[in-house]
mmCIF file of C-alpha atoms and ligand atoms in Angstrom:
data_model
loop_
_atom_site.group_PDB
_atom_site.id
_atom_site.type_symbol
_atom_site.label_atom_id
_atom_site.label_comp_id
_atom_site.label_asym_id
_atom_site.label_seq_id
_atom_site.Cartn_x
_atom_site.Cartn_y
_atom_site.Cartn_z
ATOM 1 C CA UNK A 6 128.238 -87.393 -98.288
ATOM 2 C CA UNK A 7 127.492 -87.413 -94.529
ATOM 3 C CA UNK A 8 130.707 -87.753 -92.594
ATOM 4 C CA UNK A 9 130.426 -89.107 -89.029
ATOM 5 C CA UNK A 10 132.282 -87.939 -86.115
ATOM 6 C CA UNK A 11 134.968 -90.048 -84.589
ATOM 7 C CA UNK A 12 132.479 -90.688 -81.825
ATOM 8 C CA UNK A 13 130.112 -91.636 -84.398
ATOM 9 C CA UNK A 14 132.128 -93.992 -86.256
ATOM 10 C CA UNK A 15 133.518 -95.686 -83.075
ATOM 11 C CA UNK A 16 130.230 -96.681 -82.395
ATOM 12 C CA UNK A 17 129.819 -98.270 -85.267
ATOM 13 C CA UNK A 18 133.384 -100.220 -84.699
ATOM 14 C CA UNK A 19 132.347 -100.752 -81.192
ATOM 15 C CA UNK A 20 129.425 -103.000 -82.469
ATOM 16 C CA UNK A 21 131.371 -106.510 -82.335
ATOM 17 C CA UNK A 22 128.624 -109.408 -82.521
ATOM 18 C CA UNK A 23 125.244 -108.780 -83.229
ATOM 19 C CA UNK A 24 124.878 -112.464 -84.111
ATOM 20 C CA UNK A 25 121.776 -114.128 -82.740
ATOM 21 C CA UNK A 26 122.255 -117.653 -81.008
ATOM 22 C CA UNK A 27 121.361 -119.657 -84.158
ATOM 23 C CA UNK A 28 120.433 -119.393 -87.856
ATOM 24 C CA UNK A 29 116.589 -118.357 -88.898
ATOM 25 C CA UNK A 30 114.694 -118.401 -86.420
ATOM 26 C CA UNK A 31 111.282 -121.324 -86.607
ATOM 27 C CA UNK A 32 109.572 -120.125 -83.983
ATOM 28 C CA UNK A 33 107.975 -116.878 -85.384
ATOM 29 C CA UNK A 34 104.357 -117.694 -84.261
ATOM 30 C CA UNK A 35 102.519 -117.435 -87.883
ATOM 31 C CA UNK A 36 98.610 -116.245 -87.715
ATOM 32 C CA UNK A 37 96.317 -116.461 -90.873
ATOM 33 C CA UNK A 38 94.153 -113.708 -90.195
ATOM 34 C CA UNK A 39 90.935 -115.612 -92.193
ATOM 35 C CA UNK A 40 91.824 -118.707 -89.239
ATOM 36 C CA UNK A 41 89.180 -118.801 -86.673
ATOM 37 C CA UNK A 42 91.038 -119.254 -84.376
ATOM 38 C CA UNK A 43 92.918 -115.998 -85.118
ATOM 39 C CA UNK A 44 92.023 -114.053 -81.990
ATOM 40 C CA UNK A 45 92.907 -116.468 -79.546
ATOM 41 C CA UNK A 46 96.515 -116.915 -81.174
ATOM 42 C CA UNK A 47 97.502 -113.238 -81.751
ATOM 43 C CA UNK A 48 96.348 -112.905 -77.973
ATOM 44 C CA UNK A 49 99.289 -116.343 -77.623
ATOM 45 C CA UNK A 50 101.660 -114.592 -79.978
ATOM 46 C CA UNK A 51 101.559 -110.877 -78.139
ATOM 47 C CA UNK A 52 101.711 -112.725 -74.646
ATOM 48 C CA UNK A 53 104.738 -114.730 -75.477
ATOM 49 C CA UNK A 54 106.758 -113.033 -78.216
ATOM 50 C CA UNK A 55 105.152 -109.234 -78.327
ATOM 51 C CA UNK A 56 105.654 -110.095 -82.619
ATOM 52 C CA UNK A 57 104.014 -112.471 -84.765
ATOM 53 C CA UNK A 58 103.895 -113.354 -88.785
ATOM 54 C CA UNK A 59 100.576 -112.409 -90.263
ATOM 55 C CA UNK A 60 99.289 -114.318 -93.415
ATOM 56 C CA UNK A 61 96.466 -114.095 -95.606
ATOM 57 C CA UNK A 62 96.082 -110.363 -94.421
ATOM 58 C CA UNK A 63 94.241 -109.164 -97.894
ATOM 59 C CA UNK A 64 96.934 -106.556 -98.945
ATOM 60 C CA UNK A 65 97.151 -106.710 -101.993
ATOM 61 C CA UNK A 66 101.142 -107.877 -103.223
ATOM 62 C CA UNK A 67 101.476 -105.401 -105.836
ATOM 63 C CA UNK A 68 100.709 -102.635 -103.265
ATOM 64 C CA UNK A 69 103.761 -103.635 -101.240
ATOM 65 C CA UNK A 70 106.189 -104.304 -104.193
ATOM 66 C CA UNK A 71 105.274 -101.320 -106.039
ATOM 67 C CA UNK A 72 106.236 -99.078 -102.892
ATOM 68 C CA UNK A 73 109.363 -100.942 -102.394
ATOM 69 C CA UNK A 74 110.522 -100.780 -105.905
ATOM 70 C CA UNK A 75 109.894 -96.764 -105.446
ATOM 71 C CA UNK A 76 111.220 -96.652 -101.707
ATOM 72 C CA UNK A 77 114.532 -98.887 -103.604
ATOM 73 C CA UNK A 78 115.007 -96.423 -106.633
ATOM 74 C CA UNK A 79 114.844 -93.396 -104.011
ATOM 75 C CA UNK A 80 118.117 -94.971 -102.145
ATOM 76 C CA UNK A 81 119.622 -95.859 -105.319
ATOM 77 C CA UNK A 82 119.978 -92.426 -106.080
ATOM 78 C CA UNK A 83 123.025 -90.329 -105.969
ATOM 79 C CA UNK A 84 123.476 -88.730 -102.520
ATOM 80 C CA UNK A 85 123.709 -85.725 -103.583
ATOM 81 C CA UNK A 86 119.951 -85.615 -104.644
ATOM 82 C CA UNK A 87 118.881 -87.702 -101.575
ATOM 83 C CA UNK A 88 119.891 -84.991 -99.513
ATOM 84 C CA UNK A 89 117.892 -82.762 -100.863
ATOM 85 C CA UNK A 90 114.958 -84.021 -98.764
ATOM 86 C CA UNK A 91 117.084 -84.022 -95.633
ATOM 87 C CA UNK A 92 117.908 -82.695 -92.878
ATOM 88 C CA UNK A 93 115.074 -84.517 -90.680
ATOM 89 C CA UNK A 94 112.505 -82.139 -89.393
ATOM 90 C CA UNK A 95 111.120 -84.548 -88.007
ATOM 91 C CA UNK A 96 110.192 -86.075 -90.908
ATOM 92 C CA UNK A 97 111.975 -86.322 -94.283
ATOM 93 C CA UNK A 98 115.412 -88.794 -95.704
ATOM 94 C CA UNK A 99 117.680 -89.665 -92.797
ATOM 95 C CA UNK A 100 121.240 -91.106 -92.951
ATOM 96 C CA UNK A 101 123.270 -93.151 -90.435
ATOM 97 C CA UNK A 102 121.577 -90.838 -87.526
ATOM 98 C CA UNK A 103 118.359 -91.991 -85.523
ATOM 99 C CA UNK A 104 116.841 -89.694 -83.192
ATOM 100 C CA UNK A 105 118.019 -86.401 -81.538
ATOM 101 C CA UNK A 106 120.107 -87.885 -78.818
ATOM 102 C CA UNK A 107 123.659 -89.378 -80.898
ATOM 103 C CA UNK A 108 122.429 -92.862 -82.048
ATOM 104 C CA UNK A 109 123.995 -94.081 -85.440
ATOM 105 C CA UNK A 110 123.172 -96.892 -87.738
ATOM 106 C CA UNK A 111 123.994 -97.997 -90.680
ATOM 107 C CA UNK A 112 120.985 -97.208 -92.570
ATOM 108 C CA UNK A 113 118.752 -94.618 -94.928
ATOM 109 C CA UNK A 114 115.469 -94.020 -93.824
ATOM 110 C CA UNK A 115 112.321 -91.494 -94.911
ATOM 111 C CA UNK A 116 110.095 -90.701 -92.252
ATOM 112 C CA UNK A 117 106.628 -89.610 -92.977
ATOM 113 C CA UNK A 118 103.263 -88.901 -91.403
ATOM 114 C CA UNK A 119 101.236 -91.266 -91.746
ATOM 115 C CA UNK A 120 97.649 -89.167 -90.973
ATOM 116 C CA UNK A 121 98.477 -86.447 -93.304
ATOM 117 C CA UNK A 122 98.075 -86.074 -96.637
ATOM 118 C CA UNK A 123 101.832 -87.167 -98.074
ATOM 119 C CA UNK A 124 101.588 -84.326 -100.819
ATOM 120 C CA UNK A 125 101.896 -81.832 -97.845
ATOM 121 C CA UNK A 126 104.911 -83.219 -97.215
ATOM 122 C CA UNK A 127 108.829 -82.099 -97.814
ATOM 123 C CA UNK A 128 109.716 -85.631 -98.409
ATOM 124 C CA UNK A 129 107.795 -85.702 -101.487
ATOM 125 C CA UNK A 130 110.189 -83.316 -103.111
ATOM 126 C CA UNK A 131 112.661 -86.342 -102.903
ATOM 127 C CA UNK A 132 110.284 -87.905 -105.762
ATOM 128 C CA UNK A 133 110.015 -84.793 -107.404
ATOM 129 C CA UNK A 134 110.682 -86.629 -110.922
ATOM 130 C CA UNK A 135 107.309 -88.437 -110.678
ATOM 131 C CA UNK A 136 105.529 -87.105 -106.957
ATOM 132 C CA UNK A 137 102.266 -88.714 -108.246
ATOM 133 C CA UNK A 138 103.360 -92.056 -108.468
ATOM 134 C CA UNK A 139 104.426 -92.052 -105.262
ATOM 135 C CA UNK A 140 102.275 -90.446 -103.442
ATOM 136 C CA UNK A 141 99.968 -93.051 -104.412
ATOM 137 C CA UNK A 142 102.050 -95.832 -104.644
ATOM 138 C CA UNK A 143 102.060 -94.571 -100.435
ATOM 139 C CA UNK A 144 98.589 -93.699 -100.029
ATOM 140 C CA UNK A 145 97.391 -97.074 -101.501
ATOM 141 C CA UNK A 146 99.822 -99.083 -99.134
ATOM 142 C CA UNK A 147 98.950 -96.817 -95.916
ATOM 143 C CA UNK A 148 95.129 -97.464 -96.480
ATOM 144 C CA UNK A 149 95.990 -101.056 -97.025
ATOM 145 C CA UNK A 150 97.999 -101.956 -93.952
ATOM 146 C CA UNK A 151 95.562 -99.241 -91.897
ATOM 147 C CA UNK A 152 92.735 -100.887 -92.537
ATOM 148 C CA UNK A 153 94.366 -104.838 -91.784
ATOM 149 C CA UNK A 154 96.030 -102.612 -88.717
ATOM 150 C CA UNK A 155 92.380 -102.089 -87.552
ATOM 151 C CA UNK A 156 91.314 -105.579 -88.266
ATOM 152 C CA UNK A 157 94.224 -107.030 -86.325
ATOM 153 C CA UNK A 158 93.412 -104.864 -82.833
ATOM 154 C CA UNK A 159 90.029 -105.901 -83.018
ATOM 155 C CA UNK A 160 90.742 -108.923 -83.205
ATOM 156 C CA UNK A 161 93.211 -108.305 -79.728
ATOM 157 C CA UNK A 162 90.661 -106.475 -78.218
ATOM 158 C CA UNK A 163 88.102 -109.537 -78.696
ATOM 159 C CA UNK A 164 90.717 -112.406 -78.000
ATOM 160 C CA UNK A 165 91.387 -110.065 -74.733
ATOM 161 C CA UNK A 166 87.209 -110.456 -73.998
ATOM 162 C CA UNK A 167 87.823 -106.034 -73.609
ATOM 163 C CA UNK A 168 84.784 -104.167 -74.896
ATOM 164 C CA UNK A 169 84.243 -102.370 -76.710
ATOM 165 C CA UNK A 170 85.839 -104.037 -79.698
ATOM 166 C CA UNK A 171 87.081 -101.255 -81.408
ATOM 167 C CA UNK A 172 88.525 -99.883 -77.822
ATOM 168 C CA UNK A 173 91.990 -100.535 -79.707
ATOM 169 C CA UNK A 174 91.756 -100.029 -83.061
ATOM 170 C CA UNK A 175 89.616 -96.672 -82.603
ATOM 171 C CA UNK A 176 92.916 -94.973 -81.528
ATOM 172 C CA UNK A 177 94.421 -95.659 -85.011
ATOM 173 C CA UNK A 178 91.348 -94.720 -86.708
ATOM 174 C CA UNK A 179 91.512 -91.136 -84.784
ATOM 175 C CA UNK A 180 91.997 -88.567 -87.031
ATOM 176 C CA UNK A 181 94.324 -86.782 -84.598
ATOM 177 C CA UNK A 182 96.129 -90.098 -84.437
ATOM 178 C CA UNK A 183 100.480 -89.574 -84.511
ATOM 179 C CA UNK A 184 101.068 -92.222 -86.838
ATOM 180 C CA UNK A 185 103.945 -92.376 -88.553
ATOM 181 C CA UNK A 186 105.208 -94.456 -91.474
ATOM 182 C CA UNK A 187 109.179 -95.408 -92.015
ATOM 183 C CA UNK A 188 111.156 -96.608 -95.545
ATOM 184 C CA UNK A 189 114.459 -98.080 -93.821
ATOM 185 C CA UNK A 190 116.868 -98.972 -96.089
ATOM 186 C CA UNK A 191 120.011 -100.841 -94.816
ATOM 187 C CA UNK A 192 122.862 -100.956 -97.355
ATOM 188 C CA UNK A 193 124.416 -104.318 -97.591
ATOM 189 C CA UNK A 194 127.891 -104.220 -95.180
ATOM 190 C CA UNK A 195 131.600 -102.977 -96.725
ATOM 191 C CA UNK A 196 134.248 -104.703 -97.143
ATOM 192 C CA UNK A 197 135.819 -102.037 -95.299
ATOM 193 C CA UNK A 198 133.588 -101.828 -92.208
ATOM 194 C CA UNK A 199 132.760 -105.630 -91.811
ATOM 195 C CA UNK A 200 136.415 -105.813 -91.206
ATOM 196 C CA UNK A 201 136.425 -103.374 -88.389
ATOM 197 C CA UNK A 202 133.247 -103.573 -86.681
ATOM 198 C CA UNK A 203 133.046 -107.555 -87.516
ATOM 199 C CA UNK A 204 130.430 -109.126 -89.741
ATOM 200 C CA UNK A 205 127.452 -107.903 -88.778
ATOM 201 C CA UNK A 206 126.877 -104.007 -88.328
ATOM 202 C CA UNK A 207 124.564 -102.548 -86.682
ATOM 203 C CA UNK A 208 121.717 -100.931 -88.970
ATOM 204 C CA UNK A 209 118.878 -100.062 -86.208
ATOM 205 C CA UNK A 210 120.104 -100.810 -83.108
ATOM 206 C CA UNK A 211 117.705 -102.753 -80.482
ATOM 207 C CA UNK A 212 114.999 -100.604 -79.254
ATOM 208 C CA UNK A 213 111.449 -100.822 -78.686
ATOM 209 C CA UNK A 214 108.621 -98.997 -80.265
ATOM 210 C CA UNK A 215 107.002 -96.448 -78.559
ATOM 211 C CA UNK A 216 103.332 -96.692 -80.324
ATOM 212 C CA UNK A 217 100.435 -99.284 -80.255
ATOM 213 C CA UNK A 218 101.471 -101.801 -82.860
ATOM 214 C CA UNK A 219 103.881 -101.374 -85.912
ATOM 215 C CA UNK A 220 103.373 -103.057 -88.837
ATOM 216 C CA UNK A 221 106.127 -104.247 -91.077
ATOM 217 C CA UNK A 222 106.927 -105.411 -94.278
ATOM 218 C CA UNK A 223 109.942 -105.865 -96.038
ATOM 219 C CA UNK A 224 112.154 -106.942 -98.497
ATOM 220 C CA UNK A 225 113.276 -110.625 -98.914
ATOM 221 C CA UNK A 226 116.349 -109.683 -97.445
ATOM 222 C CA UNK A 227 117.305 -110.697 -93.434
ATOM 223 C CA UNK A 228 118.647 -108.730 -90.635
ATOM 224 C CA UNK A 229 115.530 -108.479 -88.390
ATOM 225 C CA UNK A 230 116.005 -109.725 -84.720
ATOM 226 C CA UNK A 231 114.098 -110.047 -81.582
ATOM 227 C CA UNK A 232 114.230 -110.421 -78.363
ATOM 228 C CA UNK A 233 112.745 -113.490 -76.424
ATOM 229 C CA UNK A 234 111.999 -113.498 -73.269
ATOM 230 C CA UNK A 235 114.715 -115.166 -72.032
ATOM 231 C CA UNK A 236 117.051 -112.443 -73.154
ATOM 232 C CA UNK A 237 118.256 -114.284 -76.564
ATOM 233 C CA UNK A 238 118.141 -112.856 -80.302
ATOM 234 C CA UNK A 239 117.037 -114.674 -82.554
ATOM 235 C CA UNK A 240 117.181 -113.787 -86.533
ATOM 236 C CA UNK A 241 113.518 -113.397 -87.608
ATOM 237 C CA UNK A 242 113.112 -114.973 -91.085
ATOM 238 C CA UNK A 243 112.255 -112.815 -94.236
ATOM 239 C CA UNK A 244 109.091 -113.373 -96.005
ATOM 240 C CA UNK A 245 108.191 -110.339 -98.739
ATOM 241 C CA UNK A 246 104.528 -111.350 -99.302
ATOM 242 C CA UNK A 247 103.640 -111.353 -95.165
ATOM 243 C CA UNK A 248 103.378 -109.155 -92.520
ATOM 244 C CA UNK A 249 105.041 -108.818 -88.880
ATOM 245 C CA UNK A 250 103.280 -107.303 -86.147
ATOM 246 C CA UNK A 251 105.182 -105.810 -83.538
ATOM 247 C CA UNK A 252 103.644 -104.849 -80.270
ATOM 248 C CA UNK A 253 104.532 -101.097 -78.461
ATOM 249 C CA UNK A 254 104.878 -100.032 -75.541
ATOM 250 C CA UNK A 255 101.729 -98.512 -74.945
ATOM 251 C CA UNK A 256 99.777 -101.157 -75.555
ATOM 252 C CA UNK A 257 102.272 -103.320 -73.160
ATOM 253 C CA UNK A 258 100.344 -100.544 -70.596
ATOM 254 C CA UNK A 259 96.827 -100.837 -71.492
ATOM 255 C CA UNK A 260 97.082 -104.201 -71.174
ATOM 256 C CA UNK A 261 99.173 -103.887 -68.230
ATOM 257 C CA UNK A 262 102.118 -105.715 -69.019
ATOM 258 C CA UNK A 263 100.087 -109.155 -70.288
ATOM 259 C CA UNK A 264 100.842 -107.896 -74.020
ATOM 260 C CA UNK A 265 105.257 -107.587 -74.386
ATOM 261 C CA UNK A 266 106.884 -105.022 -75.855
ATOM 262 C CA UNK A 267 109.133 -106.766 -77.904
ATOM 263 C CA UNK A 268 113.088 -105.782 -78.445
ATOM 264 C CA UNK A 269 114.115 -105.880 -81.721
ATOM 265 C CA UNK A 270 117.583 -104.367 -83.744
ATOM 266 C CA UNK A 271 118.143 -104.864 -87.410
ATOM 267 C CA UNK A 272 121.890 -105.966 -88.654
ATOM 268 C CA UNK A 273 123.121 -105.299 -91.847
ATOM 269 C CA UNK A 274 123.427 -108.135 -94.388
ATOM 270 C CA UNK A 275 127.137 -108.987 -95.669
ATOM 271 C CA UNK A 276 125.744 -109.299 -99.407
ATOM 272 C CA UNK A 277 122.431 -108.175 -100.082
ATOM 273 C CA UNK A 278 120.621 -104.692 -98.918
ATOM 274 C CA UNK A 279 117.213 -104.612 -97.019
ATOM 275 C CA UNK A 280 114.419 -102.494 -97.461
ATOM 276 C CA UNK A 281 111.755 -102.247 -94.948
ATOM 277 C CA UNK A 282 108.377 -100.314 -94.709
ATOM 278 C CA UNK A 283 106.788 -100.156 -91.389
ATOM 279 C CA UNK A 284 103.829 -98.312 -90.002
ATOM 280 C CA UNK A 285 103.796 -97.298 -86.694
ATOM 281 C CA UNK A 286 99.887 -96.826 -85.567
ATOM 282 C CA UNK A 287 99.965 -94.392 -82.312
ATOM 283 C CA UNK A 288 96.992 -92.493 -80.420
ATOM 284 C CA UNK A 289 96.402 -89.134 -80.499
ATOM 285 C CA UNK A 290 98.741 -86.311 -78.446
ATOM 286 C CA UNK A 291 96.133 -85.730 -76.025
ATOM 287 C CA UNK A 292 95.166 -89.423 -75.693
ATOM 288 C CA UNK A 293 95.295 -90.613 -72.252
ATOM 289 C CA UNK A 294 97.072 -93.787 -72.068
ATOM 290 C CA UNK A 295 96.381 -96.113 -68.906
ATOM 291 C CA UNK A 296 96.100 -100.156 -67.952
ATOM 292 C CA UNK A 297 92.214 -101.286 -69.372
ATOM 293 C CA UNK A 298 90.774 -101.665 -65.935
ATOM 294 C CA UNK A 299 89.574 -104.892 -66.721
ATOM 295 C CA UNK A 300 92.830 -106.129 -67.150
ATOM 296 C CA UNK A 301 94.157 -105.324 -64.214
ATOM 297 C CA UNK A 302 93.557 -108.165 -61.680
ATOM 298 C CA UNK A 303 91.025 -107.760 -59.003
ATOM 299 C CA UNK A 304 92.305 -106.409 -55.722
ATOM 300 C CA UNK A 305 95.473 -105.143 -57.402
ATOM 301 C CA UNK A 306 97.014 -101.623 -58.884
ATOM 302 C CA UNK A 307 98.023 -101.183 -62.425
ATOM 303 C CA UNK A 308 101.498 -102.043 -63.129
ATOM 304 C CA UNK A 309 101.335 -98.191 -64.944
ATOM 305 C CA UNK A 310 100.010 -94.780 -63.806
ATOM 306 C CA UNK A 311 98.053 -92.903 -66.135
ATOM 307 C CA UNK A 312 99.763 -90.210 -68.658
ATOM 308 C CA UNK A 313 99.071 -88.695 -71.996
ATOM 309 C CA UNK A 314 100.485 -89.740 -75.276
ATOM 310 C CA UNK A 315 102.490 -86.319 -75.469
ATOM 311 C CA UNK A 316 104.055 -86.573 -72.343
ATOM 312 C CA UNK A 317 105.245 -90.136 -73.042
ATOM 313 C CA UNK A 318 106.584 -89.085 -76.245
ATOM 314 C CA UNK A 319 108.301 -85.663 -75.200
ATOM 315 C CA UNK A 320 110.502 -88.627 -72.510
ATOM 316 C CA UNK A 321 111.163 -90.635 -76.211
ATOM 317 C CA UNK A 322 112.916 -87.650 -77.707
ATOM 318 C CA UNK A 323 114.805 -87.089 -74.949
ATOM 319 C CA UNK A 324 115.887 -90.969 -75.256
ATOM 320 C CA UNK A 325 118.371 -93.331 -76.340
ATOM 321 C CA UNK A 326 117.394 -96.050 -78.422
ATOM 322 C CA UNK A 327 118.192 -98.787 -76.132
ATOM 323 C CA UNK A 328 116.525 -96.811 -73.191
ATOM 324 C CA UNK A 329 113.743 -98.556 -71.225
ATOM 325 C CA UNK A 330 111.253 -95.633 -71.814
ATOM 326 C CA UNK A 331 108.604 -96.957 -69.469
ATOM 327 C CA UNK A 332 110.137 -96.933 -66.281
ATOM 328 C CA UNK A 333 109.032 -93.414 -65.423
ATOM 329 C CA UNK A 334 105.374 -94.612 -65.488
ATOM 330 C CA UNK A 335 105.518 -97.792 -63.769
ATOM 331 C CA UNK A 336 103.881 -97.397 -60.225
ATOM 332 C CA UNK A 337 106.389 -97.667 -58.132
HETATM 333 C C1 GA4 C 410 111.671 -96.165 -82.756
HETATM 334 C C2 GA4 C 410 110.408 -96.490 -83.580
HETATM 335 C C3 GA4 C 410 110.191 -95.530 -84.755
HETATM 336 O O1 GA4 C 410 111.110 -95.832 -85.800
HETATM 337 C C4 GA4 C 410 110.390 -94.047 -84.328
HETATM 338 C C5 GA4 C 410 111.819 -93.910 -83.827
HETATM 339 C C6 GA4 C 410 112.274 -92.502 -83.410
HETATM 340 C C7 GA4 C 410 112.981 -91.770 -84.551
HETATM 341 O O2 GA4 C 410 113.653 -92.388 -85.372
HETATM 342 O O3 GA4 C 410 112.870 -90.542 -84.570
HETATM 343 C C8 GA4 C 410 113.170 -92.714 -82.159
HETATM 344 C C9 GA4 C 410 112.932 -94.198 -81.714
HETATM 345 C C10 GA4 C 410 111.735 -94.650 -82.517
HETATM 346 C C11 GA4 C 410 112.694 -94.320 -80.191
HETATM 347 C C12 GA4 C 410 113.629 -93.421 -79.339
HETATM 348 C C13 GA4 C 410 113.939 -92.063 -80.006
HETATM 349 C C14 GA4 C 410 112.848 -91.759 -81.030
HETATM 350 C C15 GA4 C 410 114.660 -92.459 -82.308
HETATM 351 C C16 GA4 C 410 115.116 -92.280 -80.902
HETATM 352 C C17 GA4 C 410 116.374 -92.391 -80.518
HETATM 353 C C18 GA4 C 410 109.982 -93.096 -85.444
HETATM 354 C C19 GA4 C 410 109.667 -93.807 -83.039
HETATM 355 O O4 GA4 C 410 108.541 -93.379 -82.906
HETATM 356 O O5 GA4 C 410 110.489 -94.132 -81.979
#
């Protein structure tokens, strides 16, 4: 059992409404990735929301229910075992902590690489009853959602009029490339807690994400909200067989600032538990990260200097969640 410090669990208490202006949200902008028109409306969605629905994306359904049925069984497990593939290193099972720098949640998480070979990884020992089945049960998924992750920044890149096409996508394909790949698990809400820190507790609180896009699926369970512009939350609706893109931060700089970033947190149900499985496509450590000149408007500077991806990311680690992490490279 992990016990939390009094700090710890205050901030969990602390957390009084989480509750987003309205019910489901209808606004979600949903793209079928076989429309035409695709480009030009994922270039819309990333504009105005930073997140959109994808549909029709060609990953196959039993890829993504067979890894959450795994991912599930995993967090069903006594805690005792679960542990074993803990503590975070930085990959491995997480619980309740995110990060290095004192944020909680009320979640279960394993974090992997997503460019290396998952065998080579401690986390596997957390399926050590059947490694094989997972390991391609994750490996078939990864290549899946890489290869529509690929699709989908081309796609950017074109609706954007940058060239090359692939300017985008060929920082996922980079075989240096720090991707990583999450399992989140958010147990539904007790009794207990819901009582204390009100009805909806905090499971990932709002952040952005640091890399290019993540790509999300997850249960049919809710809890996901974002940001909109105008600074409400809304409660993203669930949908098990699709697909939400989320844009990063860096590619809010290389298109300087016309792509968004978008905020999003994750609440804990009252009944039900979520599972989500999200793969977070980043460049490599040395990749230098700057505003696509032809996005910046004539005559003007880039909103952002330039900087390498490992430089960005040693200021995440030293981070809060809820920190704005891009401030330190805006021009000033
Ligand atoms: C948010 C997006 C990804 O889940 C993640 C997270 C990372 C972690 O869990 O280790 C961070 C968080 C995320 C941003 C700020 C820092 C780092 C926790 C944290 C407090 C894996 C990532 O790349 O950045």
């Amino acid at each position: 059992m992990v016990v939390l410090s009094q700090s710890a669990f205050e901030q969990f208490c602390l957390i009084k409404s989480c509750k987003p202006t309205s019910g489901l949200f209808s606004g979600i902008p949903v793209i079928d990735l076989r429309d035409p028109e695709a480009k030009t409306l994922i270039v819309k969605a990333c504009e105005e929301f930073g997140f959109f629905k994808l549909v029709n994306h060609g990953v196959p359904l039993e890829f993504m229910l067979e890894l959450e049925s795994l991912a599930a069984n995993f967090f069903e497990l006594p805690q005792s075992e679960k542990d074993k593939a803990g503590p975070l290193d930085p990959y491995g099972y997480g619980n309740k902590r995110i990060g290095p720098n004192g944020d909680v949640g009320w979640i279960e998480y394993i974090l992997l690489n997503a460019n290396t070979k998952v065998t080579s990884q401690k986390s596997l020992s957390i399926f050590r009853e059947n490694p094989e089945i997972f390991r391609s049960a994750v490996e078939n998924y990864l290549l899946e959602a890489k290869r529509m992750s690929f699709e989908v920044l081309e796609l950017m890149a074109d609706g954007l009029g940058i060239a090359p096409m692939n300017v985008l996508s060929r920082m996922l394909k980079d075989e240096k490339s720090d991707s990583c790949f999450r399992l989140n698990y958010y147990p539904s809400c007790p009794d207990h807690l819901q009582a204390l820190g009100g009805r909806n507790l905090i499971g990932f609180g709002e952040h952005t994400d640091p890399q290019i896009i993540s790509v999300l699926t997850s249960n049919n369970t809710t809890g996901l909200q974002i940001c909109l512009r105008d600074g409400t939350w809304v409660a993203v609706p669930p949908d098990q067989t699709a697909f939400y893109i989320n844009v990063g931060d860096t590619l809010q700089v290389m298109t300087n600032g016309r792509f968004r970033s978008v905020k999003h947190r994750v609440v804990t149900d009252e009944k039900e538990s979520r599972l989500s499985m999200i793969y977070f496509g980043g460049p490599s450590l040395d990749a230098k990260i700057a505003p696509i000149p032809s996005l910046v408007p004539e005559g003007e500077e880039s909103l952002y200097r330039e900087y390498t991806w490992v430089e960005y990311k040693q200021s995440v680690y030293k981070s809060r969640l809820g920190d704005n992490r891009l401030t330190q490279f805006e021009r000033t």
